[in-house]
PDB file of C-alpha atoms and ligand atoms in Angstrom:
ATOM      1  CA  MET A   1    -155.199-116.700 149.127  1.00  0.00           C
ATOM      2  CA  THR A   2    -151.564-116.433 148.763  1.00  0.00           C
ATOM      3  CA  MET A   3    -150.563-116.065 144.950  1.00  0.00           C
ATOM      4  CA  ARG A   4    -147.015-117.324 144.427  1.00  0.00           C
ATOM      5  CA  ARG A   5    -144.780-115.717 141.768  1.00  0.00           C
ATOM      6  CA  THR A   6    -144.750-117.929 138.826  1.00  0.00           C
ATOM      7  CA  GLY A   7    -142.466-115.953 136.529  1.00  0.00           C
ATOM      8  CA  ARG A   8    -145.368-115.876 133.980  1.00  0.00           C
ATOM      9  CA  ARG A   9    -146.650-112.360 134.636  1.00  0.00           C
ATOM     10  CA  SER A  10    -144.529-110.426 132.205  1.00  0.00           C
ATOM     11  CA  GLY A  11    -145.049-113.015 129.667  1.00  0.00           C
ATOM     12  CA  LEU A  12    -148.638-113.012 129.967  1.00  0.00           C
ATOM     13  CA  LEU A  13    -148.775-109.153 129.691  1.00  0.00           C
ATOM     14  CA  GLY A  14    -146.146-109.054 126.934  1.00  0.00           C
ATOM     15  CA  GLY A  15    -147.992-111.820 124.967  1.00  0.00           C
ATOM     16  CA  TRP A  16    -151.068-109.678 124.637  1.00  0.00           C
ATOM     17  CA  GLY A  17    -149.412-106.424 124.178  1.00  0.00           C
ATOM     18  CA  ALA A  18    -150.768-102.811 125.272  1.00  0.00           C
ATOM     19  CA  ALA A  19    -153.012-102.418 122.318  1.00  0.00           C
ATOM     20  CA  GLY A  20    -154.974-105.676 122.935  1.00  0.00           C
ATOM     21  CA  VAL A  21    -155.407-104.876 126.642  1.00  0.00           C
ATOM     22  CA  LEU A  22    -156.584-101.399 125.801  1.00  0.00           C
ATOM     23  CA  LEU A  23    -158.897-102.740 123.226  1.00  0.00           C
ATOM     24  CA  ALA A  24    -160.238-105.188 125.669  1.00  0.00           C
ATOM     25  CA  ALA A  25    -160.826-102.442 128.367  1.00  0.00           C
ATOM     26  CA  ALA A  26    -162.352 -99.960 125.864  1.00  0.00           C
ATOM     27  CA  THR A  27    -164.885-102.487 124.669  1.00  0.00           C
ATOM     28  CA  PRO A  28    -165.843-104.425 127.778  1.00  0.00           C
ATOM     29  CA  SER A  29    -169.139-105.517 126.308  1.00  0.00           C
ATOM     30  CA  LEU A  30    -167.332-107.317 123.450  1.00  0.00           C
ATOM     31  CA  VAL A  31    -164.214-108.697 125.117  1.00  0.00           C
ATOM     32  CA  GLY A  32    -163.722-108.540 128.829  1.00  0.00           C
ATOM     33  CA  CYS A  33    -167.247-108.135 130.491  1.00  0.00           C
ATOM     34  CA  HIS A  34    -168.454-111.061 132.377  1.00  0.00           C
ATOM     35  CA  THR A  35    -171.397-111.360 134.897  1.00  0.00           C
ATOM     36  CA  VAL A  36    -170.827-113.149 138.056  1.00  0.00           C
ATOM     37  CA  GLU A  37    -173.315-115.945 138.475  1.00  0.00           C
ATOM     38  CA  GLY A  38    -175.407-115.672 141.605  1.00  0.00           C
ATOM     39  CA  THR A  39    -174.892-112.005 142.326  1.00  0.00           C
ATOM     40  CA  GLY A  40    -175.294-110.592 138.784  1.00  0.00           C
ATOM     41  CA  ARG A  41    -172.365-108.124 139.233  1.00  0.00           C
ATOM     42  CA  LYS A  42    -170.642-107.193 136.116  1.00  0.00           C
ATOM     43  CA  GLN A  43    -166.902-107.640 136.261  1.00  0.00           C
ATOM     44  CA  LEU A  44    -163.995-106.620 133.683  1.00  0.00           C
ATOM     45  CA  ASN A  45    -162.239-109.763 133.026  1.00  0.00           C
ATOM     46  CA  VAL A  46    -159.920-109.911 129.924  1.00  0.00           C
ATOM     47  CA  LEU A  47    -158.887-113.557 130.793  1.00  0.00           C
ATOM     48  CA  SER A  48    -160.616-116.590 129.513  1.00  0.00           C
ATOM     49  CA  VAL A  49    -161.623-119.208 132.113  1.00  0.00           C
ATOM     50  CA  GLU A  50    -158.914-121.521 130.238  1.00  0.00           C
ATOM     51  CA  GLN A  51    -156.255-118.858 130.747  1.00  0.00           C
ATOM     52  CA  GLU A  52    -157.246-118.648 134.435  1.00  0.00           C
ATOM     53  CA  VAL A  53    -156.978-122.375 134.785  1.00  0.00           C
ATOM     54  CA  GLU A  54    -153.576-122.373 133.147  1.00  0.00           C
ATOM     55  CA  LEU A  55    -152.341-119.757 135.569  1.00  0.00           C
ATOM     56  CA  GLY A  56    -153.720-121.895 138.544  1.00  0.00           C
ATOM     57  CA  ARG A  57    -152.087-125.033 137.181  1.00  0.00           C
ATOM     58  CA  ASP A  58    -148.754-123.397 136.910  1.00  0.00           C
ATOM     59  CA  ALA A  59    -148.863-122.189 140.584  1.00  0.00           C
ATOM     60  CA  TYR A  60    -150.181-125.381 141.904  1.00  0.00           C
ATOM     61  CA  ALA A  61    -147.296-127.254 140.313  1.00  0.00           C
ATOM     62  CA  GLU A  62    -145.027-125.164 142.607  1.00  0.00           C
ATOM     63  CA  VAL A  63    -147.320-126.035 145.485  1.00  0.00           C
ATOM     64  CA  LEU A  64    -147.171-129.800 144.743  1.00  0.00           C
ATOM     65  CA  ALA A  65    -143.332-129.714 144.603  1.00  0.00           C
ATOM     66  CA  ASP A  66    -143.189-128.466 148.258  1.00  0.00           C
ATOM     67  CA  PRO A  67    -142.634-131.253 150.657  1.00  0.00           C
ATOM     68  CA  LYS A  68    -145.200-129.609 153.362  1.00  0.00           C
ATOM     69  CA  THR A  69    -147.928-130.460 150.696  1.00  0.00           C
ATOM     70  CA  LEU A  70    -149.968-133.520 151.655  1.00  0.00           C
ATOM     71  CA  THR A  71    -151.637-135.275 149.120  1.00  0.00           C
ATOM     72  CA  SER A  72    -152.858-138.524 150.970  1.00  0.00           C
ATOM     73  CA  GLY A  73    -153.803-139.396 154.444  1.00  0.00           C
ATOM     74  CA  PRO A  74    -156.818-138.852 156.854  1.00  0.00           C
ATOM     75  CA  LEU A  75    -156.472-135.019 156.794  1.00  0.00           C
ATOM     76  CA  VAL A  76    -156.495-134.924 153.027  1.00  0.00           C
ATOM     77  CA  ASP A  77    -159.419-137.606 153.140  1.00  0.00           C
ATOM     78  CA  ARG A  78    -161.371-135.112 155.118  1.00  0.00           C
ATOM     79  CA  VAL A  79    -160.626-131.896 153.040  1.00  0.00           C
ATOM     80  CA  ARG A  80    -161.615-133.933 149.795  1.00  0.00           C
ATOM     81  CA  ARG A  81    -164.801-135.238 151.442  1.00  0.00           C
ATOM     82  CA  VAL A  82    -165.929-131.684 152.233  1.00  0.00           C
ATOM     83  CA  GLY A  83    -164.481-130.354 149.065  1.00  0.00           C
ATOM     84  CA  ASN A  84    -166.252-132.828 146.696  1.00  0.00           C
ATOM     85  CA  ALA A  85    -169.706-132.220 148.548  1.00  0.00           C
ATOM     86  CA  LEU A  86    -169.146-128.460 147.907  1.00  0.00           C
ATOM     87  CA  THR A  87    -168.123-128.786 144.338  1.00  0.00           C
ATOM     88  CA  ALA A  88    -171.160-130.761 143.517  1.00  0.00           C
ATOM     89  CA  ALA A  89    -173.172-128.283 145.333  1.00  0.00           C
ATOM     90  CA  ALA A  90    -171.572-125.484 143.422  1.00  0.00           C
ATOM     91  CA  ALA A  91    -172.287-127.365 140.096  1.00  0.00           C
ATOM     92  CA  ARG A  92    -175.930-127.501 140.925  1.00  0.00           C
ATOM     93  CA  ARG A  93    -176.283-123.805 142.197  1.00  0.00           C
ATOM     94  CA  TYR A  94    -173.893-122.198 139.853  1.00  0.00           C
ATOM     95  CA  PRO A  95    -173.567-124.487 136.902  1.00  0.00           C
ATOM     96  CA  ALA A  96    -172.170-122.130 134.276  1.00  0.00           C
ATOM     97  CA  SER A  97    -169.293-120.702 136.421  1.00  0.00           C
ATOM     98  CA  SER A  98    -168.475-124.241 137.684  1.00  0.00           C
ATOM     99  CA  ALA A  99    -168.233-125.879 134.318  1.00  0.00           C
ATOM    100  CA  GLY A 100    -164.693-124.708 133.573  1.00  0.00           C
ATOM    101  CA  MET A 101    -163.013-125.428 137.032  1.00  0.00           C
ATOM    102  CA  GLU A 102    -160.540-128.066 137.480  1.00  0.00           C
ATOM    103  CA  TRP A 103    -161.095-128.676 141.248  1.00  0.00           C
ATOM    104  CA  GLU A 104    -158.293-130.341 143.259  1.00  0.00           C
ATOM    105  CA  PHE A 105    -157.604-130.128 147.080  1.00  0.00           C
ATOM    106  CA  VAL A 106    -154.470-130.663 149.151  1.00  0.00           C
ATOM    107  CA  VAL A 107    -153.409-130.187 152.693  1.00  0.00           C
ATOM    108  CA  ILE A 108    -150.512-127.892 153.504  1.00  0.00           C
ATOM    109  CA  ASP A 109    -148.605-128.968 156.839  1.00  0.00           C
ATOM    110  CA  ASP A 110    -148.486-125.455 158.139  1.00  0.00           C
ATOM    111  CA  PRO A 111    -149.730-124.267 161.545  1.00  0.00           C
ATOM    112  CA  THR A 112    -150.948-121.037 160.319  1.00  0.00           C
ATOM    113  CA  VAL A 113    -154.765-120.743 159.999  1.00  0.00           C
ATOM    114  CA  ASN A 114    -155.233-120.374 156.262  1.00  0.00           C
ATOM    115  CA  ALA A 115    -156.703-121.709 153.119  1.00  0.00           C
ATOM    116  CA  TRP A 116    -156.729-120.627 149.582  1.00  0.00           C
ATOM    117  CA  ALA A 117    -158.127-121.417 145.990  1.00  0.00           C
ATOM    118  CA  LEU A 118    -156.095-120.582 142.901  1.00  0.00           C
ATOM    119  CA  PRO A 119    -157.795-119.303 139.626  1.00  0.00           C
ATOM    120  CA  GLY A 120    -159.292-122.345 138.111  1.00  0.00           C
ATOM    121  CA  GLY A 121    -160.110-124.332 141.260  1.00  0.00           C
ATOM    122  CA  LYS A 122    -156.958-125.905 142.869  1.00  0.00           C
ATOM    123  CA  CYS A 123    -157.337-125.485 146.654  1.00  0.00           C
ATOM    124  CA  ALA A 124    -155.269-125.820 149.737  1.00  0.00           C
ATOM    125  CA  VAL A 125    -156.223-125.902 153.527  1.00  0.00           C
ATOM    126  CA  ASN A 126    -153.478-125.771 156.190  1.00  0.00           C
ATOM    127  CA  THR A 127    -153.125-128.023 159.097  1.00  0.00           C
ATOM    128  CA  GLY A 128    -153.583-124.973 161.197  1.00  0.00           C
ATOM    129  CA  LEU A 129    -156.990-124.261 159.831  1.00  0.00           C
ATOM    130  CA  LEU A 130    -157.994-127.847 160.379  1.00  0.00           C
ATOM    131  CA  ALA A 131    -157.166-127.674 163.846  1.00  0.00           C
ATOM    132  CA  PHE A 132    -158.851-124.332 164.330  1.00  0.00           C
ATOM    133  CA  VAL A 133    -162.303-125.203 162.723  1.00  0.00           C
ATOM    134  CA  ASP A 134    -165.017-126.735 164.981  1.00  0.00           C
ATOM    135  CA  GLY A 135    -166.261-129.494 162.803  1.00  0.00           C
ATOM    136  CA  ASP A 136    -167.045-129.740 159.132  1.00  0.00           C
ATOM    137  CA  ASP A 137    -169.732-127.216 159.201  1.00  0.00           C
ATOM    138  CA  GLU A 138    -167.078-124.405 159.987  1.00  0.00           C
ATOM    139  CA  LEU A 139    -164.509-126.073 157.403  1.00  0.00           C
ATOM    140  CA  ALA A 140    -167.280-126.106 154.712  1.00  0.00           C
ATOM    141  CA  ILE A 141    -167.744-122.289 155.420  1.00  0.00           C
ATOM    142  CA  VAL A 142    -163.996-121.528 154.883  1.00  0.00           C
ATOM    143  CA  MET A 143    -163.735-123.791 151.851  1.00  0.00           C
ATOM    144  CA  GLY A 144    -167.023-122.498 150.389  1.00  0.00           C
ATOM    145  CA  HIS A 145    -165.809-118.906 150.530  1.00  0.00           C
ATOM    146  CA  GLU A 146    -162.387-119.958 148.866  1.00  0.00           C
ATOM    147  CA  LEU A 147    -164.158-121.930 146.103  1.00  0.00           C
ATOM    148  CA  ALA A 148    -166.406-118.926 145.615  1.00  0.00           C
ATOM    149  CA  HIS A 149    -163.280-116.679 144.734  1.00  0.00           C
ATOM    150  CA  ALA A 150    -162.467-119.205 141.969  1.00  0.00           C
ATOM    151  CA  ILE A 151    -165.995-119.622 140.707  1.00  0.00           C
ATOM    152  CA  ALA A 152    -166.548-115.663 140.463  1.00  0.00           C
ATOM    153  CA  ARG A 153    -163.157-115.499 138.924  1.00  0.00           C
ATOM    154  CA  HIS A 154    -161.913-112.838 141.269  1.00  0.00           C
ATOM    155  CA  GLY A 155    -158.258-113.549 140.368  1.00  0.00           C
ATOM    156  CA  GLY A 156    -158.785-112.976 136.763  1.00  0.00           C
ATOM    157  CA  GLU A 157    -160.743-109.801 137.393  1.00  0.00           C
ATOM    158  CA  ARG A 158    -157.924-108.384 139.728  1.00  0.00           C
ATOM    159  CA  MET A 159    -155.363-109.291 136.978  1.00  0.00           C
ATOM    160  CA  SER A 160    -157.430-107.519 134.353  1.00  0.00           C
ATOM    161  CA  GLN A 161    -157.650-104.404 136.525  1.00  0.00           C
ATOM    162  CA  THR A 162    -153.879-104.258 137.007  1.00  0.00           C
ATOM    163  CA  MET A 163    -153.193-105.014 133.638  1.00  0.00           C
ATOM    164  CA  VAL A 164    -155.375-102.062 132.280  1.00  0.00           C
ATOM    165  CA  ALA A 165    -153.786 -99.906 135.145  1.00  0.00           C
ATOM    166  CA  SER A 166    -150.443-100.744 134.155  1.00  0.00           C
ATOM    167  CA  VAL A 167    -150.957-100.047 130.506  1.00  0.00           C
ATOM    168  CA  VAL A 168    -152.432 -96.853 131.339  1.00  0.00           C
ATOM    169  CA  ALA A 169    -149.427 -96.039 133.550  1.00  0.00           C
ATOM    170  CA  GLU A 170    -147.015 -97.207 130.780  1.00  0.00           C
ATOM    171  CA  LEU A 171    -148.662 -94.744 128.334  1.00  0.00           C
ATOM    172  CA  ALA A 172    -148.884 -91.953 130.909  1.00  0.00           C
ATOM    173  CA  LEU A 173    -145.057 -92.452 131.753  1.00  0.00           C
ATOM    174  CA  GLY A 174    -144.095 -92.676 128.068  1.00  0.00           C
ATOM    175  CA  GLY A 175    -142.720 -96.192 128.516  1.00  0.00           C
ATOM    176  CA  ILE A 176    -140.951 -97.515 131.563  1.00  0.00           C
ATOM    177  CA  ASP A 177    -137.988 -99.751 132.148  1.00  0.00           C
ATOM    178  CA  PRO A 178    -138.591-103.297 133.483  1.00  0.00           C
ATOM    179  CA  GLN A 179    -137.678-102.376 136.990  1.00  0.00           C
ATOM    180  CA  GLY A 180    -140.208 -99.574 137.002  1.00  0.00           C
ATOM    181  CA  GLN A 181    -142.743-101.943 135.554  1.00  0.00           C
ATOM    182  CA  GLN A 182    -142.175-104.237 138.489  1.00  0.00           C
ATOM    183  CA  LEU A 183    -142.854-101.474 140.942  1.00  0.00           C
ATOM    184  CA  ILE A 184    -146.143-100.750 139.266  1.00  0.00           C
ATOM    185  CA  TRP A 185    -147.083-104.360 139.571  1.00  0.00           C
ATOM    186  CA  GLN A 186    -146.282-104.141 143.277  1.00  0.00           C
ATOM    187  CA  ALA A 187    -148.132-100.930 143.748  1.00  0.00           C
ATOM    188  CA  TYR A 188    -151.299-102.384 142.227  1.00  0.00           C
ATOM    189  CA  GLY A 189    -150.759-105.504 144.643  1.00  0.00           C
ATOM    190  CA  VAL A 190    -150.344-108.391 142.135  1.00  0.00           C
ATOM    191  CA  SER A 191    -147.779-109.672 144.531  1.00  0.00           C
ATOM    192  CA  VAL A 192    -147.404-112.138 147.348  1.00  0.00           C
ATOM    193  CA  GLY A 193    -150.245-112.488 149.833  1.00  0.00           C
ATOM    194  CA  LEU A 194    -152.460-109.669 148.534  1.00  0.00           C
ATOM    195  CA  PRO A 195    -155.992-109.527 150.072  1.00  0.00           C
ATOM    196  CA  PHE A 196    -159.076-109.392 147.806  1.00  0.00           C
ATOM    197  CA  SER A 197    -161.061-106.167 147.821  1.00  0.00           C
ATOM    198  CA  ARG A 198    -163.814-105.857 150.306  1.00  0.00           C
ATOM    199  CA  ARG A 199    -166.266-106.224 147.462  1.00  0.00           C
ATOM    200  CA  HIS A 200    -164.698-109.658 146.414  1.00  0.00           C
ATOM    201  CA  GLU A 201    -164.764-110.638 149.924  1.00  0.00           C
ATOM    202  CA  SER A 202    -168.417-109.897 150.381  1.00  0.00           C
ATOM    203  CA  GLU A 203    -169.288-111.799 147.145  1.00  0.00           C
ATOM    204  CA  ALA A 204    -167.296-114.755 148.369  1.00  0.00           C
ATOM    205  CA  ASP A 205    -168.928-114.823 151.667  1.00  0.00           C
ATOM    206  CA  GLU A 206    -172.494-114.583 149.884  1.00  0.00           C
ATOM    207  CA  LEU A 207    -171.725-117.315 147.206  1.00  0.00           C
ATOM    208  CA  GLY A 208    -169.808-119.521 149.847  1.00  0.00           C
ATOM    209  CA  ILE A 209    -172.562-119.611 152.364  1.00  0.00           C
ATOM    210  CA  PHE A 210    -174.963-120.719 149.761  1.00  0.00           C
ATOM    211  CA  ILE A 211    -172.688-123.352 148.545  1.00  0.00           C
ATOM    212  CA  ALA A 212    -172.089-124.557 151.949  1.00  0.00           C
ATOM    213  CA  ALA A 213    -175.893-124.643 152.547  1.00  0.00           C
ATOM    214  CA  GLU A 214    -176.637-126.397 149.211  1.00  0.00           C
ATOM    215  CA  ALA A 215    -174.078-129.220 150.165  1.00  0.00           C
ATOM    216  CA  GLY A 216    -175.940-129.603 153.398  1.00  0.00           C
ATOM    217  CA  TYR A 217    -173.759-127.816 155.999  1.00  0.00           C
ATOM    218  CA  ASP A 218    -175.165-125.430 158.540  1.00  0.00           C
ATOM    219  CA  PRO A 219    -174.971-121.759 157.528  1.00  0.00           C
ATOM    220  CA  LYS A 220    -175.014-120.642 161.215  1.00  0.00           C
ATOM    221  CA  ALA A 221    -171.365-121.829 161.334  1.00  0.00           C
ATOM    222  CA  ALA A 222    -170.526-118.653 159.165  1.00  0.00           C
ATOM    223  CA  PRO A 223    -171.008-115.845 161.633  1.00  0.00           C
ATOM    224  CA  ARG A 224    -169.822-118.071 164.528  1.00  0.00           C
ATOM    225  CA  LEU A 225    -166.480-118.793 162.860  1.00  0.00           C
ATOM    226  CA  TRP A 226    -165.771-115.207 161.950  1.00  0.00           C
ATOM    227  CA  LYS A 227    -166.701-114.093 165.665  1.00  0.00           C
ATOM    228  CA  ARG A 228    -164.376-116.785 167.188  1.00  0.00           C
ATOM    229  CA  MET A 229    -161.702-115.697 164.656  1.00  0.00           C
ATOM    230  CA  ALA A 230    -161.987-112.241 165.919  1.00  0.00           C
ATOM    231  CA  SER A 231    -161.812-113.180 169.494  1.00  0.00           C
ATOM    232  CA  GLN A 232    -158.367-114.804 169.496  1.00  0.00           C
ATOM    233  CA  GLY A 233    -156.571-112.002 171.085  1.00  0.00           C
ATOM    234  CA  ASP A 234    -152.758-112.353 170.562  1.00  0.00           C
ATOM    235  CA  ARG A 235    -153.309-115.420 168.376  1.00  0.00           C
ATOM    236  CA  VAL A 236    -155.159-113.891 165.625  1.00  0.00           C
ATOM    237  CA  PRO A 237    -155.382-116.256 162.842  1.00  0.00           C
ATOM    238  CA  GLU A 238    -153.376-115.465 159.574  1.00  0.00           C
ATOM    239  CA  PHE A 239    -156.592-115.709 157.655  1.00  0.00           C
ATOM    240  CA  LEU A 240    -157.665-112.489 159.132  1.00  0.00           C
ATOM    241  CA  SER A 241    -154.784-110.615 157.782  1.00  0.00           C
ATOM    242  CA  THR A 242    -156.067-111.110 154.249  1.00  0.00           C
ATOM    243  CA  HIS A 243    -159.918-111.179 155.541  1.00  0.00           C
ATOM    244  CA  PRO A 244    -160.414-108.005 157.637  1.00  0.00           C
ATOM    245  CA  ASP A 245    -163.623-106.846 159.401  1.00  0.00           C
ATOM    246  CA  PRO A 246    -164.652-109.954 161.126  1.00  0.00           C
ATOM    247  CA  ASP A 247    -167.540-108.424 163.034  1.00  0.00           C
ATOM    248  CA  ARG A 248    -168.985-106.708 160.060  1.00  0.00           C
ATOM    249  CA  ARG A 249    -168.616-109.979 157.926  1.00  0.00           C
ATOM    250  CA  ALA A 250    -170.476-111.846 160.921  1.00  0.00           C
ATOM    251  CA  GLU A 251    -173.231-109.431 160.642  1.00  0.00           C
ATOM    252  CA  GLU A 252    -173.539-109.518 156.931  1.00  0.00           C
ATOM    253  CA  LEU A 253    -173.476-113.320 157.118  1.00  0.00           C
ATOM    254  CA  GLU A 254    -176.039-113.425 159.750  1.00  0.00           C
ATOM    255  CA  ALA A 255    -178.433-111.487 157.495  1.00  0.00           C
ATOM    256  CA  LEU A 256    -178.146-114.134 154.788  1.00  0.00           C
ATOM    257  CA  ILE A 257    -178.881-117.229 157.197  1.00  0.00           C
ATOM    258  CA  PRO A 258    -182.606-117.327 156.678  1.00  0.00           C
ATOM    259  CA  GLU A 259    -182.273-117.604 152.884  1.00  0.00           C
ATOM    260  CA  ALA A 260    -179.345-119.923 153.313  1.00  0.00           C
ATOM    261  CA  GLU A 261    -181.222-122.173 155.688  1.00  0.00           C
ATOM    262  CA  SER A 262    -184.165-122.684 153.063  1.00  0.00           C
ATOM    263  CA  VAL A 263    -181.396-123.377 150.444  1.00  0.00           C
ATOM    264  CA  ARG A 264    -180.334-126.187 152.758  1.00  0.00           C
ATOM    265  CA  GLN A 265    -183.677-127.503 153.585  1.00  0.00           C
ATOM    266  CA  ALA A 266    -184.653-127.704 149.857  1.00  0.00           C
ATOM    267  CA  ALA A 267    -181.287-129.338 149.017  1.00  0.00           C
ATOM    268  CA  ALA A 268    -182.022-131.918 151.761  1.00  0.00           C
ATOM    269  CA  VAL A 269    -185.381-132.897 150.450  1.00  0.00           C
ATOM    270  CA  GLN A 270    -183.717-133.640 147.002  1.00  0.00           C
ATOM    271  CA  GLY A 271    -181.319-135.823 148.990  1.00  0.00           C
ATOM    272  CA  SER A 272    -178.033-133.714 149.393  1.00  0.00           C
ATOM    273  CA  ARG A 273    -176.186-134.646 152.547  1.00  0.00           C
ATOM    274  CA  PRO A 274    -172.609-133.726 153.502  1.00  0.00           C
TER     275      PRO A 274
HETATM  276 ZN1   ZN B   1    -161.538-114.357 150.850  1.00  0.00          ZN
END
């Protein structure tokens, strides 16, 4: 995902103040501790779902204003058809986390192989990715992975970690000027095009393959897609710059296939079809 600068960052941090963030960090069980539905992992997240949705909405408004963003036509229809099947599946499988999401899907006319989801559920798929994937099963794997980042609230978690780190840094440095603060933000990577951590990527892979399977898509498309991305030689897709270790991911996804396949079959019995 590529997170754009919205100019809201300092406002958000300033609005809470150092004391509030520290309090949240010091008492995670009361304020900032959240459990990721589906994996049971505990995360620090001082943002509410509503705050994440609002941040996503701001960034999405910029995306919609870009003339390269397509909001109608056959490509958008395809992405929305797959997206709607996935969000319905996510609502069945991860109902609590899906409840606050405001899903929306657009296509960006950009040849780079990429897709992203903002916190709160606004998603985009590049025309380059649509051209790269071999059928809707592979598209569903990438989109399921991106949806999973939003559902598992990885953006909010990362912002929370950064806020805590910057408050600690501020205290350690005895107060810093705005320029210094900006450097710290950059150092902690809340900046343009930052990859998620390895742990977030594995978690999105895991939740994503189950969402795709629940929606009726073939989970075997997951390792196949990663292997194909890795074998592009000079034309390595941009998606891999924020999603490294394709071979390792393919292996981990391979191990999840039997369970994902039974999820798919159980869903098919209940009438779920892509
Ligand atoms: Zn990812």
